[in-house]
Tab-separated table of C-alpha atoms in Angstrom:
chain	number	residue	atom	x	y	z
T	2	GLN	CA	16.831	17.236	29.905
T	3	VAL	CA	16.473	20.024	32.436
T	4	GLN	CA	15.432	23.380	31.054
T	5	LEU	CA	14.914	26.730	32.741
T	6	ILE	CA	13.581	29.348	30.369
T	7	GLU	CA	13.305	32.951	31.521
T	8	SER	CA	10.928	35.457	29.991
T	9	GLY	CA	9.621	38.945	30.595
T	10	GLY	CA	12.745	41.055	30.358
T	11	GLY	CA	12.855	44.329	28.493
T	12	LEU	CA	13.457	48.066	28.594
T	13	VAL	CA	11.529	50.122	31.145
T	14	GLN	CA	11.746	53.575	32.643
T	15	ALA	CA	12.791	54.067	36.223
T	16	GLY	CA	9.887	53.746	38.622
T	17	ASN	CA	8.013	51.278	36.466
T	18	SER	CA	7.433	47.570	36.953
T	19	LEU	CA	8.325	44.335	35.221
T	20	THR	CA	7.554	40.692	35.936
T	21	LEU	CA	9.976	37.952	35.019
T	22	GLY	CA	8.948	34.331	34.634
T	23	CYS	CA	10.971	31.147	34.572
T	24	ALA	CA	9.421	27.981	33.195
T	25	VAL	CA	11.083	24.802	34.421
T	26	SER	CA	10.995	21.327	32.914
T	27	GLY	CA	12.904	18.081	33.257
T	28	LEU	CA	13.035	17.972	37.045
T	29	THR	CA	10.652	17.525	39.959
T	30	PHE	CA	9.895	21.184	40.511
T	31	THR	CA	8.455	20.761	43.992
T	32	THR	CA	11.729	19.380	45.328
T	33	TYR	CA	13.746	22.452	44.335
T	34	ALA	CA	14.158	25.841	45.892
T	35	MET	CA	14.280	28.489	43.182
T	36	GLY	CA	16.447	31.554	43.056
T	37	TRP	CA	16.924	34.644	40.952
T	38	PHE	CA	20.367	36.109	40.334
T	39	ARG	CA	21.546	38.994	38.193
T	40	GLN	CA	24.725	40.139	36.513
T	41	ALA	CA	25.412	43.684	35.425
T	42	PRO	CA	28.116	44.509	32.854
T	43	GLY	CA	31.562	44.293	34.396
T	44	LYS	CA	30.234	42.935	37.673
T	45	GLU	CA	29.974	39.529	39.285
T	46	ARG	CA	26.719	37.632	39.374
T	47	GLU	CA	24.784	38.459	42.533
T	48	PHE	CA	21.926	36.939	44.467
T	49	VAL	CA	18.533	38.638	44.185
T	50	ALA	CA	15.901	36.398	45.785
T	51	VAL	CA	15.136	32.810	46.719
T	52	ILE	CA	11.954	30.910	47.509
T	53	THR	CA	11.586	27.523	49.173
T	54	TRP	CA	10.070	24.549	47.363
T	55	SER	CA	6.705	25.089	49.033
T	56	GLY	CA	6.687	28.829	48.521
T	57	SER	CA	6.236	29.353	52.244
T	58	SER	CA	9.456	31.295	52.716
T	59	ALA	CA	11.450	33.797	50.680
T	60	TYR	CA	14.572	35.859	51.161
T	61	TYR	CA	15.863	38.941	49.323
T	62	ARG	CA	19.013	40.958	48.992
T	63	ASP	CA	18.711	44.207	50.914
T	64	SER	CA	18.651	46.476	47.881
T	65	VAL	CA	15.466	44.908	46.481
T	66	LYS	CA	13.517	44.321	49.706
T	67	GLY	CA	10.135	45.984	49.523
T	68	ARG	CA	10.375	46.376	45.734
T	69	PHE	CA	10.760	42.809	44.408
T	70	THR	CA	8.587	39.784	45.142
T	71	ILE	CA	9.469	36.210	44.287
T	72	SER	CA	6.669	33.663	43.925
T	73	ARG	CA	6.078	30.262	42.398
T	74	ASP	CA	3.245	28.277	40.890
T	75	ASN	CA	4.013	24.607	41.468
T	76	ALA	CA	1.122	23.545	39.250
T	77	LYS	CA	2.757	25.366	36.344
T	78	ASN	CA	6.400	24.635	37.228
T	79	THR	CA	7.075	28.341	37.074
T	80	VAL	CA	8.781	30.875	39.313
T	81	TYR	CA	8.218	34.615	39.046
T	82	LEU	CA	9.992	37.796	40.029
T	83	GLN	CA	7.743	40.829	40.314
T	84	MET	CA	9.897	43.950	40.183
T	85	ASN	CA	8.396	47.296	41.183
T	86	SER	CA	9.890	50.777	41.486
T	87	LEU	CA	12.737	49.779	39.220
T	88	LYS	CA	15.971	51.755	39.357
T	89	PRO	CA	18.761	52.139	36.782
T	90	GLU	CA	21.001	50.109	39.101
T	91	ASP	CA	18.663	47.142	38.616
T	92	THR	CA	19.862	46.916	35.021
T	93	ALA	CA	21.346	43.448	34.483
T	94	VAL	CA	20.839	40.050	32.944
T	95	TYR	CA	18.532	38.137	35.274
T	96	TYR	CA	18.917	34.388	35.732
T	97	CYS	CA	16.721	31.848	37.447
T	98	ALA	CA	18.296	28.822	39.077
T	99	ALA	CA	17.230	25.608	40.805
T	100	ASP	CA	18.680	24.312	44.087
T	101	ASP	CA	17.851	20.811	45.365
T	102	GLY	CA	18.692	21.985	48.869
T	103	PRO	CA	16.757	24.421	51.047
T	104	GLY	CA	17.841	27.397	48.934
T	105	ASN	CA	20.408	30.053	49.784
T	106	ILE	CA	22.254	33.090	48.448
T	107	TRP	CA	25.278	31.208	47.082
T	108	SER	CA	25.267	30.587	43.355
T	109	LYS	CA	27.467	27.498	43.728
T	110	SER	CA	24.574	25.711	45.455
T	111	TYR	CA	22.393	25.875	42.373
T	112	ALA	CA	22.620	22.940	39.999
T	113	TYR	CA	20.606	24.273	37.097
T	114	TRP	CA	20.489	27.674	35.432
T	115	GLY	CA	18.552	29.431	32.747
T	116	GLN	CA	20.208	31.436	29.993
T	117	GLY	CA	19.058	34.762	31.342
T	118	THR	CA	16.846	37.648	30.309
T	119	GLN	CA	17.981	41.262	29.938
T	120	VAL	CA	16.396	43.956	32.081
T	121	THR	CA	17.312	47.541	31.254
T	122	VAL	CA	16.048	50.434	33.356
T	123	SER	CA	16.435	53.895	31.884
T	124	SER	CA	16.629	57.032	34.026
């Protein structure tokens, strides 16, 4: 049984930082690219960041470049999203997802999803 379990969400003030984690089990972690997506109330789910299986390459949506960093620890089957300089517009439910391809921005490519963790940024 594949499980992706996010952690680390919460309520923070604008300008502060938060680190999300996603613990993965039930699949061969090192054969999957890992992505983070988010969904704000009333909006569609959107791509945030993706990292290749080796961790050698990452890609971000423009609005989080320079503020967010995706990383992975293949020994711990865990992917992280370090979020700095948070803004109220970053408020959303954040989801991690696993892609057995090279990883991309399209949610349909991801076979497995976590249940999400709420991030709320107050102004």
